[in-house]
Amino acid sequence: MERWKLNGKKALITGATKGIGLSIAEEFADLGAELILVARNKDDLDFTVNKLSASGVKVFGIQADVSIRFEYV
């Protein structure tokens, strides 16, 4: 049975350098998705982006803390 694919899809994943977020990022990459990864720690984010990119994944990283409320002015 063939697995489903995410080719041509984009995924935004928060907490993408550890735990469940990292597992989701790796799985979505295996399924062919382009990734936008969000994490608080820049070093961890750069490591994860470089690791996935080296395996051919189209991936972009954003350092941010999504627990901080942001209001538009």
PDB file of C-alpha atoms in Angstrom:
ATOM      1  CA  MET A   1       0.000   0.000   0.000  1.00  0.00           C
ATOM      2  CA  GLU A   2       1.390   3.391  -0.981  1.00  0.00           C
ATOM      3  CA  ARG A   3       1.692   6.132   1.640  1.00  0.00           C
ATOM      4  CA  TRP A   4      -0.075   9.391   0.997  1.00  0.00           C
ATOM      5  CA  LYS A   5       2.064  12.296  -0.229  1.00  0.00           C
ATOM      6  CA  LEU A   6       2.418  15.993   0.572  1.00  0.00           C
ATOM      7  CA  ASN A   7       4.227  16.951  -2.643  1.00  0.00           C
ATOM      8  CA  GLY A   8       3.411  20.542  -3.595  1.00  0.00           C
ATOM      9  CA  LYS A   9       2.091  21.303  -0.096  1.00  0.00           C
ATOM     10  CA  LYS A  10       3.616  23.675   2.439  1.00  0.00           C
ATOM     11  CA  ALA A  11       3.614  23.118   6.197  1.00  0.00           C
ATOM     12  CA  LEU A  12       4.186  25.638   9.002  1.00  0.00           C
ATOM     13  CA  ILE A  13       5.446  23.799  12.086  1.00  0.00           C
ATOM     14  CA  THR A  14       6.025  25.439  15.467  1.00  0.00           C
ATOM     15  CA  GLY A  15       8.317  23.942  18.087  1.00  0.00           C
ATOM     16  CA  ALA A  16      10.072  22.291  15.167  1.00  0.00           C
ATOM     17  CA  THR A  17      13.466  21.541  16.741  1.00  0.00           C
ATOM     18  CA  LYS A  18      12.491  19.180  19.555  1.00  0.00           C
ATOM     19  CA  GLY A  19      10.002  16.496  20.481  1.00  0.00           C
ATOM     20  CA  ILE A  20       6.731  16.224  18.611  1.00  0.00           C
ATOM     21  CA  GLY A  21       7.429  19.306  16.469  1.00  0.00           C
ATOM     22  CA  LEU A  22      10.691  17.825  15.190  1.00  0.00           C
ATOM     23  CA  SER A  23       9.041  14.462  14.531  1.00  0.00           C
ATOM     24  CA  ILE A  24       6.278  16.162  12.554  1.00  0.00           C
ATOM     25  CA  ALA A  25       8.838  18.163  10.551  1.00  0.00           C
ATOM     26  CA  GLU A  26      10.804  15.019   9.692  1.00  0.00           C
ATOM     27  CA  GLU A  27       7.673  13.068   8.733  1.00  0.00           C
ATOM     28  CA  PHE A  28       6.260  15.879   6.584  1.00  0.00           C
ATOM     29  CA  ALA A  29       9.667  16.208   4.892  1.00  0.00           C
ATOM     30  CA  ASP A  30       9.621  12.465   4.141  1.00  0.00           C
ATOM     31  CA  LEU A  31       6.163  12.897   2.626  1.00  0.00           C
ATOM     32  CA  GLY A  32       7.429  15.647   0.297  1.00  0.00           C
ATOM     33  CA  ALA A  33       6.172  18.863   1.903  1.00  0.00           C
ATOM     34  CA  GLU A  34       8.010  22.174   1.795  1.00  0.00           C
ATOM     35  CA  LEU A  35       8.575  23.317   5.377  1.00  0.00           C
ATOM     36  CA  ILE A  36       8.517  26.554   7.339  1.00  0.00           C
ATOM     37  CA  LEU A  37       9.925  25.790  10.774  1.00  0.00           C
ATOM     38  CA  VAL A  38       9.436  28.025  13.813  1.00  0.00           C
ATOM     39  CA  ALA A  39      11.461  27.734  17.022  1.00  0.00           C
ATOM     40  CA  ARG A  40      12.735  29.953  19.824  1.00  0.00           C
ATOM     41  CA  ASN A  41      16.367  28.821  19.828  1.00  0.00           C
ATOM     42  CA  LYS A  42      18.277  30.026  16.750  1.00  0.00           C
ATOM     43  CA  ASP A  43      21.113  27.494  17.067  1.00  0.00           C
ATOM     44  CA  ASP A  44      18.687  24.556  17.263  1.00  0.00           C
ATOM     45  CA  LEU A  45      16.660  26.011  14.397  1.00  0.00           C
ATOM     46  CA  ASP A  46      19.726  26.479  12.180  1.00  0.00           C
ATOM     47  CA  PHE A  47      20.857  22.908  12.916  1.00  0.00           C
ATOM     48  CA  THR A  48      17.455  21.456  11.997  1.00  0.00           C
ATOM     49  CA  VAL A  49      17.086  23.590   8.864  1.00  0.00           C
ATOM     50  CA  ASN A  50      20.590  22.624   7.692  1.00  0.00           C
ATOM     51  CA  LYS A  51      19.995  18.927   8.413  1.00  0.00           C
ATOM     52  CA  LEU A  52      16.742  18.800   6.463  1.00  0.00           C
ATOM     53  CA  SER A  53      18.048  21.012   3.674  1.00  0.00           C
ATOM     54  CA  ALA A  54      21.082  18.732   3.212  1.00  0.00           C
ATOM     55  CA  SER A  55      18.695  15.847   2.546  1.00  0.00           C
ATOM     56  CA  GLY A  56      17.004  17.801  -0.252  1.00  0.00           C
ATOM     57  CA  VAL A  57      14.055  19.287   1.607  1.00  0.00           C
ATOM     58  CA  LYS A  58      12.952  22.820   0.742  1.00  0.00           C
ATOM     59  CA  VAL A  59      12.932  24.361   4.222  1.00  0.00           C
ATOM     60  CA  PHE A  60      12.935  27.843   5.766  1.00  0.00           C
ATOM     61  CA  GLY A  61      13.399  28.706   9.445  1.00  0.00           C
ATOM     62  CA  ILE A  62      11.915  31.530  11.507  1.00  0.00           C
ATOM     63  CA  GLN A  63      13.132  32.294  15.023  1.00  0.00           C
ATOM     64  CA  ALA A  64      10.112  33.332  17.077  1.00  0.00           C
ATOM     65  CA  ASP A  65       8.331  32.699  20.340  1.00  0.00           C
ATOM     66  CA  VAL A  66       4.682  32.091  19.494  1.00  0.00           C
ATOM     67  CA  SER A  67       3.689  32.310  23.171  1.00  0.00           C
ATOM     68  CA  ILE A  68       4.303  36.081  23.126  1.00  0.00           C
ATOM     69  CA  ARG A  69       1.227  38.059  22.166  1.00  0.00           C
ATOM     70  CA  PHE A  70       1.744  40.459  19.277  1.00  0.00           C
ATOM     71  CA  GLU A  71      -0.704  43.242  18.502  1.00  0.00           C
ATOM     72  CA  TYR A  72      -0.913  45.112  15.234  1.00  0.00           C
ATOM     73  CA  VAL A  73      -0.889  48.862  15.543  1.00  0.00           C
TER      74      VAL A  73
END
